[in-house]
mmCIF file of C-alpha atoms in Angstrom:
data_model
loop_
_atom_site.group_PDB
_atom_site.id
_atom_site.type_symbol
_atom_site.label_atom_id
_atom_site.label_comp_id
_atom_site.label_asym_id
_atom_site.label_seq_id
_atom_site.Cartn_x
_atom_site.Cartn_y
_atom_site.Cartn_z
ATOM 1 C CA MET A 1 65.029 -76.142 -129.814
ATOM 2 C CA THR A 2 64.764 -77.993 -133.100
ATOM 3 C CA PRO A 3 61.838 -76.856 -135.285
ATOM 4 C CA SER A 4 59.669 -79.357 -137.063
ATOM 5 C CA PRO A 5 61.155 -80.442 -140.419
ATOM 6 C CA HIS A 6 57.900 -81.720 -141.869
ATOM 7 C CA SER A 7 55.806 -80.226 -144.656
ATOM 8 C CA LEU A 8 52.112 -80.167 -143.843
ATOM 9 C CA ARG A 9 49.255 -78.824 -145.931
ATOM 10 C CA PHE A 10 47.578 -75.708 -144.485
ATOM 11 C CA GLY A 11 47.124 -73.621 -147.649
ATOM 12 C CA PRO A 12 45.701 -71.855 -149.441
ATOM 13 C CA HIS A 13 44.353 -69.884 -146.494
ATOM 14 C CA PHE A 14 46.850 -70.481 -143.684
ATOM 15 C CA ASP A 15 50.541 -70.795 -142.886
ATOM 16 C CA VAL A 16 51.252 -72.719 -139.677
ATOM 17 C CA ALA A 17 54.423 -73.650 -137.787
ATOM 18 C CA VAL A 18 55.069 -75.361 -134.473
ATOM 19 C CA ARG A 19 58.105 -75.451 -132.232
ATOM 20 C CA THR A 20 58.765 -76.884 -128.778
ATOM 21 C CA ALA A 21 61.597 -76.993 -126.257
ATOM 22 C CA ALA A 22 62.212 -78.408 -122.797
ATOM 23 C CA GLY A 23 62.868 -74.833 -121.666
ATOM 24 C CA ALA A 24 65.039 -71.779 -122.116
ATOM 25 C CA LYS A 25 68.510 -72.671 -120.807
ATOM 26 C CA ALA A 26 67.057 -75.840 -119.266
ATOM 27 C CA ALA A 27 69.260 -78.839 -118.605
ATOM 28 C CA SER A 28 69.341 -81.306 -121.486
ATOM 29 C CA GLN A 29 67.817 -84.041 -119.340
ATOM 30 C CA THR A 30 64.758 -81.920 -118.476
ATOM 31 C CA GLU A 31 61.556 -83.702 -119.483
ATOM 32 C CA ASN A 32 59.360 -81.865 -121.941
ATOM 33 C CA GLN A 33 55.854 -82.307 -120.539
ATOM 34 C CA ASP A 34 54.366 -80.061 -123.252
ATOM 35 C CA ASN A 35 52.745 -81.428 -126.361
ATOM 36 C CA TYR A 36 50.985 -80.210 -129.466
ATOM 37 C CA LEU A 37 48.763 -81.466 -132.242
ATOM 38 C CA LEU A 38 48.502 -80.208 -135.799
ATOM 39 C CA ILE A 39 46.134 -81.892 -138.242
ATOM 40 C CA ASP A 40 46.412 -80.387 -141.701
ATOM 41 C CA THR A 41 43.914 -80.034 -144.547
ATOM 42 C CA SER A 42 44.735 -83.533 -145.834
ATOM 43 C CA GLY A 43 44.414 -85.244 -142.427
ATOM 44 C CA MET A 44 48.156 -85.551 -141.750
ATOM 45 C CA ALA A 45 48.840 -85.133 -138.017
ATOM 46 C CA CYS A 46 52.005 -84.000 -136.243
ATOM 47 C CA PHE A 47 52.502 -84.412 -132.474
ATOM 48 C CA LEU A 48 54.896 -85.634 -129.773
ATOM 49 C CA ALA A 49 55.107 -89.174 -128.387
ATOM 50 C CA ASP A 50 57.813 -89.956 -125.835
ATOM 51 C CA GLN A 51 59.094 -86.410 -126.509
ATOM 52 C CA VAL A 52 59.789 -87.261 -130.173
ATOM 53 C CA GLU A 53 57.836 -85.768 -133.071
ATOM 54 C CA ARG A 54 55.585 -88.230 -134.890
ATOM 55 C CA ARG A 55 53.363 -88.133 -137.932
ATOM 56 C CA GLN A 56 50.148 -90.029 -138.498
ATOM 57 C CA GLN A 57 47.465 -90.005 -141.180
ATOM 58 C CA VAL A 58 43.975 -89.463 -139.746
ATOM 59 C CA GLN A 59 41.504 -91.548 -141.689
ATOM 60 C CA GLY A 60 38.303 -89.911 -142.925
ATOM 61 C CA TRP A 61 39.485 -86.359 -142.256
ATOM 62 C CA PRO A 62 37.418 -83.887 -144.304
ATOM 63 C CA PRO A 63 39.468 -81.910 -146.865
ATOM 64 C CA GLY A 64 40.270 -78.364 -145.799
ATOM 65 C CA HIS A 65 39.594 -78.898 -142.079
ATOM 66 C CA ILE A 66 42.431 -78.018 -139.631
ATOM 67 C CA ARG A 67 42.967 -78.757 -135.936
ATOM 68 C CA LEU A 68 45.611 -76.980 -133.822
ATOM 69 C CA ALA A 69 46.261 -77.552 -130.116
ATOM 70 C CA VAL A 70 48.898 -76.885 -127.469
ATOM 71 C CA LEU A 71 49.054 -78.803 -124.201
ATOM 72 C CA ASP A 72 51.110 -78.347 -121.042
ATOM 73 C CA GLY A 73 51.266 -81.406 -118.801
ATOM 74 C CA MET A 74 51.190 -80.172 -115.236
ATOM 75 C CA GLY A 75 54.802 -79.599 -114.218
ATOM 76 C CA GLY A 76 55.854 -81.247 -111.000
ATOM 77 C CA HIS A 77 52.916 -83.611 -111.084
ATOM 78 C CA ARG A 78 53.253 -87.334 -111.572
ATOM 79 C CA ARG A 79 52.575 -88.364 -115.176
ATOM 80 C CA GLY A 80 52.141 -84.841 -116.543
ATOM 81 C CA ARG A 81 53.738 -85.770 -119.868
ATOM 82 C CA GLU A 82 51.645 -88.926 -120.079
ATOM 83 C CA ALA A 83 48.479 -86.901 -119.447
ATOM 84 C CA ALA A 84 49.269 -84.552 -122.325
ATOM 85 C CA GLU A 85 50.066 -87.495 -124.601
ATOM 86 C CA ALA A 86 46.804 -89.210 -123.666
ATOM 87 C CA VAL A 87 44.814 -86.100 -124.594
ATOM 88 C CA VAL A 88 46.648 -85.868 -127.921
ATOM 89 C CA ALA A 89 45.777 -89.516 -128.603
ATOM 90 C CA GLY A 90 42.156 -88.690 -127.821
ATOM 91 C CA LEU A 91 42.223 -85.703 -130.153
ATOM 92 C CA LEU A 92 43.616 -87.877 -132.934
ATOM 93 C CA ALA A 93 40.597 -90.147 -132.562
ATOM 94 C CA LEU A 94 38.155 -87.225 -132.322
ATOM 95 C CA PRO A 95 36.272 -86.627 -135.592
ATOM 96 C CA ALA A 96 36.451 -83.205 -137.193
ATOM 97 C CA CYS A 97 33.744 -81.121 -135.527
ATOM 98 C CA ASP A 98 31.362 -78.884 -137.467
ATOM 99 C CA THR A 99 29.684 -77.133 -134.521
ATOM 100 C CA LEU A 100 30.730 -75.738 -131.179
ATOM 101 C CA GLY A 101 28.239 -77.959 -129.399
ATOM 102 C CA GLU A 102 29.689 -81.083 -130.982
ATOM 103 C CA LEU A 103 33.255 -80.051 -130.155
ATOM 104 C CA CYS A 104 32.446 -79.295 -126.520
ATOM 105 C CA SER A 105 30.426 -82.468 -126.037
ATOM 106 C CA ARG A 106 33.150 -84.679 -127.479
ATOM 107 C CA LEU A 107 35.938 -83.020 -125.490
ATOM 108 C CA ASP A 108 33.984 -83.142 -122.236
ATOM 109 C CA SER A 109 33.432 -86.858 -122.862
ATOM 110 C CA LEU A 110 37.149 -87.317 -123.541
ATOM 111 C CA HIS A 111 37.940 -85.566 -120.251
ATOM 112 C CA ALA A 112 35.629 -87.912 -118.349
ATOM 113 C CA SER A 113 36.951 -91.046 -120.057
ATOM 114 C CA LEU A 114 40.572 -90.089 -119.352
ATOM 115 C CA GLN A 115 39.743 -89.552 -115.702
ATOM 116 C CA GLN A 116 38.599 -93.168 -115.655
ATOM 117 C CA HIS A 117 41.706 -94.250 -117.565
ATOM 118 C CA PHE A 118 44.019 -92.599 -115.056
ATOM 119 C CA GLY A 119 42.109 -94.093 -112.149
ATOM 120 C CA ALA A 120 38.603 -93.387 -110.954
ATOM 121 C CA ASP A 121 39.697 -94.306 -107.437
ATOM 122 C CA VAL A 122 42.558 -91.794 -107.413
ATOM 123 C CA GLN A 123 42.016 -88.778 -105.197
ATOM 124 C CA PRO A 124 41.225 -85.817 -107.516
ATOM 125 C CA GLY A 125 44.208 -83.787 -106.299
ATOM 126 C CA LYS A 126 46.507 -86.701 -107.141
ATOM 127 C CA ARG A 127 45.315 -87.110 -110.733
ATOM 128 C CA PRO A 128 47.543 -85.854 -113.537
ATOM 129 C CA GLY A 129 46.378 -82.969 -115.653
ATOM 130 C CA THR A 130 47.191 -80.906 -118.703
ATOM 131 C CA THR A 131 46.146 -77.636 -120.235
ATOM 132 C CA LEU A 132 44.434 -77.680 -123.616
ATOM 133 C CA THR A 133 44.069 -74.655 -125.878
ATOM 134 C CA MET A 134 42.671 -75.677 -129.231
ATOM 135 C CA LEU A 135 41.412 -74.181 -132.497
ATOM 136 C CA GLU A 136 39.179 -76.084 -134.897
ATOM 137 C CA LEU A 137 39.397 -74.377 -138.304
ATOM 138 C CA ARG A 138 36.435 -75.149 -140.543
ATOM 139 C CA PRO A 139 36.571 -74.231 -144.241
ATOM 140 C CA GLY A 140 34.707 -71.002 -144.888
ATOM 141 C CA GLN A 141 33.481 -70.595 -141.299
ATOM 142 C CA ALA A 142 34.585 -69.038 -138.020
ATOM 143 C CA ALA A 143 37.141 -70.971 -135.992
ATOM 144 C CA LEU A 144 36.032 -72.869 -132.896
ATOM 145 C CA LEU A 145 37.973 -72.300 -129.659
ATOM 146 C CA TYR A 146 38.128 -74.718 -126.722
ATOM 147 C CA HIS A 147 40.291 -73.727 -123.751
ATOM 148 C CA VAL A 148 41.178 -75.321 -120.405
ATOM 149 C CA GLY A 149 44.029 -74.214 -118.134
ATOM 150 C CA ASP A 150 46.622 -71.447 -118.381
ATOM 151 C CA SER A 151 48.099 -71.869 -121.831
ATOM 152 C CA ARG A 152 46.950 -68.993 -124.054
ATOM 153 C CA LEU A 153 45.840 -67.886 -127.481
ATOM 154 C CA TYR A 154 47.232 -64.481 -128.482
ATOM 155 C CA GLN A 155 46.282 -62.211 -131.355
ATOM 156 C CA ILE A 156 49.069 -60.013 -132.716
ATOM 157 C CA ALA A 157 47.670 -57.011 -134.585
ATOM 158 C CA GLY A 158 47.977 -53.235 -134.659
ATOM 159 C CA GLY A 159 51.245 -53.303 -132.749
ATOM 160 C CA LYS A 160 49.703 -55.118 -129.784
ATOM 161 C CA ALA A 161 49.653 -58.676 -128.424
ATOM 162 C CA ALA A 162 46.206 -59.329 -126.974
ATOM 163 C CA PRO A 163 45.214 -62.508 -125.110
ATOM 164 C CA LEU A 164 42.029 -64.145 -126.370
ATOM 165 C CA THR A 165 41.733 -66.645 -123.499
ATOM 166 C CA VAL A 166 41.308 -66.365 -119.739
ATOM 167 C CA ASP A 167 43.802 -68.175 -117.506
ATOM 168 C CA HIS A 168 42.211 -70.734 -115.202
ATOM 169 C CA VAL A 169 43.987 -69.550 -112.072
ATOM 170 C CA PRO A 170 42.942 -68.444 -108.551
ATOM 171 C CA ALA A 171 42.895 -64.757 -109.578
ATOM 172 C CA THR A 172 40.177 -65.554 -112.118
ATOM 173 C CA ALA A 173 38.135 -67.343 -109.455
ATOM 174 C CA PHE A 174 38.493 -64.276 -107.215
ATOM 175 C CA ALA A 175 37.354 -62.007 -110.045
ATOM 176 C CA MET A 176 34.344 -64.242 -110.688
ATOM 177 C CA ASP A 177 33.409 -63.858 -107.010
ATOM 178 C CA GLY A 178 33.740 -60.080 -107.201
ATOM 179 C CA LEU A 179 36.908 -59.997 -105.088
ATOM 180 C CA LEU A 180 39.176 -58.564 -107.822
ATOM 181 C CA ASP A 181 38.413 -55.672 -110.149
ATOM 182 C CA GLU A 182 39.643 -55.413 -113.732
ATOM 183 C CA ALA A 183 42.942 -53.675 -112.940
ATOM 184 C CA ALA A 184 43.812 -56.101 -110.159
ATOM 185 C CA TRP A 185 42.993 -59.137 -112.307
ATOM 186 C CA TRP A 186 45.173 -57.951 -115.197
ATOM 187 C CA GLU A 187 48.027 -57.189 -112.830
ATOM 188 C CA GLN A 188 47.874 -60.580 -111.096
ATOM 189 C CA VAL A 189 47.422 -62.637 -114.271
ATOM 190 C CA HIS A 190 49.426 -60.717 -116.897
ATOM 191 C CA GLY A 191 51.665 -58.523 -114.748
ATOM 192 C CA GLU A 192 52.926 -61.335 -112.518
ATOM 193 C CA TYR A 193 53.552 -65.063 -112.787
ATOM 194 C CA ARG A 194 52.282 -67.626 -110.300
ATOM 195 C CA SER A 195 52.515 -71.354 -110.907
ATOM 196 C CA GLN A 196 49.004 -72.111 -109.678
ATOM 197 C CA ILE A 197 46.095 -73.466 -111.660
ATOM 198 C CA SER A 198 42.388 -73.824 -110.870
ATOM 199 C CA GLN A 199 41.428 -76.225 -113.645
ATOM 200 C CA ALA A 200 43.059 -78.704 -115.993
ATOM 201 C CA PHE A 201 41.975 -81.375 -118.450
ATOM 202 C CA ILE A 202 41.744 -84.764 -116.668
ATOM 203 C CA LEU A 203 42.475 -83.157 -113.266
ATOM 204 C CA GLY A 204 39.133 -81.388 -112.795
ATOM 205 C CA ASN A 205 38.128 -77.939 -111.529
ATOM 206 C CA ALA A 206 38.208 -75.803 -108.396
ATOM 207 C CA PHE A 207 35.914 -73.103 -109.804
ATOM 208 C CA ALA A 208 32.598 -74.615 -108.699
ATOM 209 C CA ASN A 209 33.903 -74.840 -105.131
ATOM 210 C CA PRO A 210 37.387 -73.436 -104.345
ATOM 211 C CA ALA A 211 37.609 -75.716 -101.304
ATOM 212 C CA GLU A 212 37.128 -78.878 -103.359
ATOM 213 C CA LEU A 213 38.535 -80.180 -106.648
ATOM 214 C CA ARG A 214 35.617 -81.588 -108.642
ATOM 215 C CA ASP A 215 35.664 -83.994 -111.572
ATOM 216 C CA PRO A 216 33.874 -82.100 -114.386
ATOM 217 C CA LEU A 217 35.315 -79.204 -116.324
ATOM 218 C CA TYR A 218 33.845 -75.784 -115.574
ATOM 219 C CA ALA A 219 33.354 -73.696 -118.688
ATOM 220 C CA LEU A 220 33.965 -69.981 -118.167
ATOM 221 C CA SER A 221 31.345 -67.993 -120.070
ATOM 222 C CA PRO A 222 29.475 -64.666 -119.975
ATOM 223 C CA LEU A 223 27.177 -66.337 -117.440
ATOM 224 C CA ASN A 224 29.901 -66.592 -114.787
ATOM 225 C CA LEU A 225 32.755 -64.309 -115.885
ATOM 226 C CA PRO A 226 32.944 -60.672 -114.743
ATOM 227 C CA PHE A 227 31.957 -58.117 -117.399
ATOM 228 C CA PHE A 228 35.557 -57.270 -118.283
ATOM 229 C CA LEU A 229 36.310 -60.900 -119.202
ATOM 230 C CA ALA A 230 32.936 -61.924 -120.628
ATOM 231 C CA HIS A 231 34.138 -61.522 -124.221
ATOM 232 C CA MET A 232 36.782 -64.225 -123.679
ATOM 233 C CA ALA A 233 34.634 -67.284 -123.036
ATOM 234 C CA ASP A 234 36.498 -70.601 -123.014
ATOM 235 C CA ARG A 235 34.307 -72.128 -125.695
ATOM 236 C CA ARG A 236 33.245 -69.917 -128.553
ATOM 237 C CA ALA A 237 33.251 -69.295 -132.277
ATOM 238 C CA LEU A 238 36.071 -66.942 -133.168
ATOM 239 C CA GLU A 239 36.321 -64.873 -136.346
ATOM 240 C CA LEU A 240 40.018 -64.731 -137.232
ATOM 241 C CA ASP A 241 41.338 -61.419 -138.566
ATOM 242 C CA PRO A 242 43.145 -62.092 -141.870
ATOM 243 C CA LYS A 243 45.552 -59.229 -141.075
ATOM 244 C CA ALA A 244 46.500 -60.621 -137.649
ATOM 245 C CA LEU A 245 48.902 -63.277 -136.421
ATOM 246 C CA TYR A 246 47.855 -65.853 -133.852
ATOM 247 C CA VAL A 247 50.036 -67.655 -131.315
ATOM 248 C CA LEU A 248 48.915 -70.645 -129.243
ATOM 249 C CA ALA A 249 51.503 -71.052 -126.486
ATOM 250 C CA THR A 250 52.233 -72.712 -123.162
ATOM 251 C CA ASP A 251 53.119 -70.671 -120.098
ATOM 252 C CA GLY A 252 56.869 -71.202 -120.299
ATOM 253 C CA PHE A 253 56.916 -68.092 -122.506
ATOM 254 C CA TRP A 254 55.733 -65.786 -119.742
ATOM 255 C CA ALA A 255 57.077 -67.554 -116.630
ATOM 256 C CA CYS A 256 58.802 -64.441 -115.281
ATOM 257 C CA PRO A 257 58.077 -61.658 -112.753
ATOM 258 C CA SER A 258 56.935 -59.018 -115.318
ATOM 259 C CA PRO A 259 55.611 -60.958 -118.307
ATOM 260 C CA GLN A 260 53.594 -58.098 -119.805
ATOM 261 C CA HIS A 261 56.786 -56.253 -120.785
ATOM 262 C CA TRP A 262 58.168 -59.313 -122.592
ATOM 263 C CA VAL A 263 54.900 -60.118 -124.386
ATOM 264 C CA ALA A 264 54.638 -56.467 -125.457
ATOM 265 C CA ARG A 265 57.830 -57.012 -127.479
ATOM 266 C CA TRP A 266 56.225 -59.653 -129.696
ATOM 267 C CA PRO A 267 54.646 -57.385 -132.343
ATOM 268 C CA ALA A 268 57.967 -55.663 -133.088
ATOM 269 C CA LEU A 269 59.756 -59.003 -132.950
ATOM 270 C CA PHE A 270 57.425 -60.440 -135.595
ATOM 271 C CA GLU A 271 57.564 -57.415 -137.901
ATOM 272 C CA GLY A 272 58.472 -58.331 -141.476
ATOM 273 C CA ALA A 273 58.824 -62.094 -141.019
ATOM 274 C CA ALA A 274 57.974 -63.904 -144.243
ATOM 275 C CA SER A 275 56.507 -67.136 -142.849
ATOM 276 C CA ALA A 276 55.029 -68.745 -139.771
ATOM 277 C CA ALA A 277 58.239 -70.750 -139.392
ATOM 278 C CA ALA A 278 60.294 -67.547 -139.387
ATOM 279 C CA LEU A 279 57.927 -65.991 -136.847
ATOM 280 C CA ASN A 280 58.264 -68.969 -134.532
ATOM 281 C CA ALA A 281 62.041 -69.023 -134.945
ATOM 282 C CA ARG A 282 62.214 -65.372 -133.904
ATOM 283 C CA LEU A 283 60.142 -66.072 -130.793
ATOM 284 C CA PHE A 284 62.366 -68.940 -129.655
ATOM 285 C CA ASP A 285 65.628 -67.263 -130.681
ATOM 286 C CA GLU A 286 64.759 -64.085 -128.800
ATOM 287 C CA ILE A 287 63.736 -65.833 -125.595
ATOM 288 C CA GLY A 288 66.967 -67.824 -125.790
ATOM 289 C CA ALA A 289 69.245 -64.865 -126.518
ATOM 290 C CA ASN A 290 67.454 -62.039 -124.653
ATOM 291 C CA PRO A 291 65.094 -63.639 -122.138
ATOM 292 C CA PRO A 292 63.024 -61.527 -119.759
ATOM 293 C CA PRO A 293 64.626 -61.155 -116.314
ATOM 294 C CA ALA A 294 64.290 -64.137 -113.970
ATOM 295 C CA LEU A 295 62.654 -66.366 -116.592
ATOM 296 C CA HIS A 296 61.848 -69.751 -115.107
ATOM 297 C CA PRO A 297 63.173 -72.621 -117.302
ATOM 298 C CA ASP A 298 59.791 -74.166 -118.024
ATOM 299 C CA ASN A 299 58.788 -76.168 -121.105
ATOM 300 C CA MET A 300 57.795 -73.980 -124.058
ATOM 301 C CA THR A 301 55.608 -74.776 -127.050
ATOM 302 C CA ALA A 302 54.190 -72.387 -129.628
ATOM 303 C CA ILE A 303 52.043 -72.729 -132.734
ATOM 304 C CA VAL A 304 52.077 -69.666 -134.984
ATOM 305 C CA LEU A 305 49.181 -69.153 -137.400
ATOM 306 C CA ARG A 306 48.998 -66.519 -140.102
ATOM 307 C CA SER A 307 46.536 -65.952 -142.917
ATOM 308 C CA LEU A 308 47.516 -66.287 -146.568
ATOM 309 C CA GLY A 309 44.377 -64.696 -147.984
ATOM 310 C CA ASN A 310 40.592 -64.698 -147.807
ATOM 311 C CA MET A 311 39.733 -67.334 -145.221
ATOM 312 C CA HIS A 312 36.105 -67.496 -146.341
ATOM 313 C CA GLU A 313 36.838 -68.540 -149.892
ATOM 314 C CA THR A 314 36.567 -72.191 -150.755
ATOM 315 C CA ALA A 315 39.507 -73.572 -152.684
ATOM 316 C CA LEU A 316 41.561 -76.716 -152.907
ATOM 317 C CA PRO A 317 44.408 -76.848 -150.367
ATOM 318 C CA ARG A 318 48.013 -76.567 -151.478
ATOM 319 C CA ALA A 319 51.172 -77.675 -149.722
ATOM 320 C CA VAL A 320 52.860 -75.140 -147.432
ATOM 321 C CA PRO A 321 56.223 -76.093 -145.888
ATOM 322 C CA MET A 322 56.500 -76.026 -142.096
ATOM 323 C CA HIS A 323 60.187 -75.763 -141.223
#
């Protein structure tokens, strides 16, 4: 569980830190199929390639723009790590996006092109896949969220950890069809853990027709989500609360029978930490030392984001260390 040693530039408005591990108490030879991408305000990128952290300068990156993403290559599937790496490579080549429409269009095109790359003739259920939960932070504007799969974005504020994304799992499909009410959905998705997924980047979706995995991605929105989930559309502008913390994480953090009790510990765990790096260290240290009962040793990746001031001011970026 070695944190990133690199200094990236996220100030003056944000403090960001990333950390990844093959899994809590996992064997040393376990493959880490997770990945992440951080592109800072100067265009310096940080990500994994062959499970080793790399840095790369993105040419033409607009000053002050930030991109953050976590990815979870589908565990147990052939080429899960390679799928996550391929999406990261695509994100590195993706220009900074100024509008939600542009971001969605470019990512949907990347999804389609990677399906071709991994074999148009491959049966959909045999294709690799990866989750993608991503924030595009534009200077002086609301963040842009793009979400596919069952990784999550959490907001930590007011003593509570609240998910801001909807898991793409069978329970969500049942809720969309009116077969689960609000209480049942929350219990099945946040009160239990099931290693099933209904949609992934590259893989395709089983939302349009549960009996068939289809090629395109299926965006969950107020048009198809039940009323109690309609505020958590997959693709939306998101006003970040300057008093809140945000965590983008893969599902290794809640791969246990009663995840809601563990996640409910996060606000107290984060209390008083002086930096995003310290926040992330606490998260990994706690799950290593005092894991929730019956935690499955899955890959774990987390990006912690905290505000350093007024996010709607325009100012020149300064260097912030990411330990």
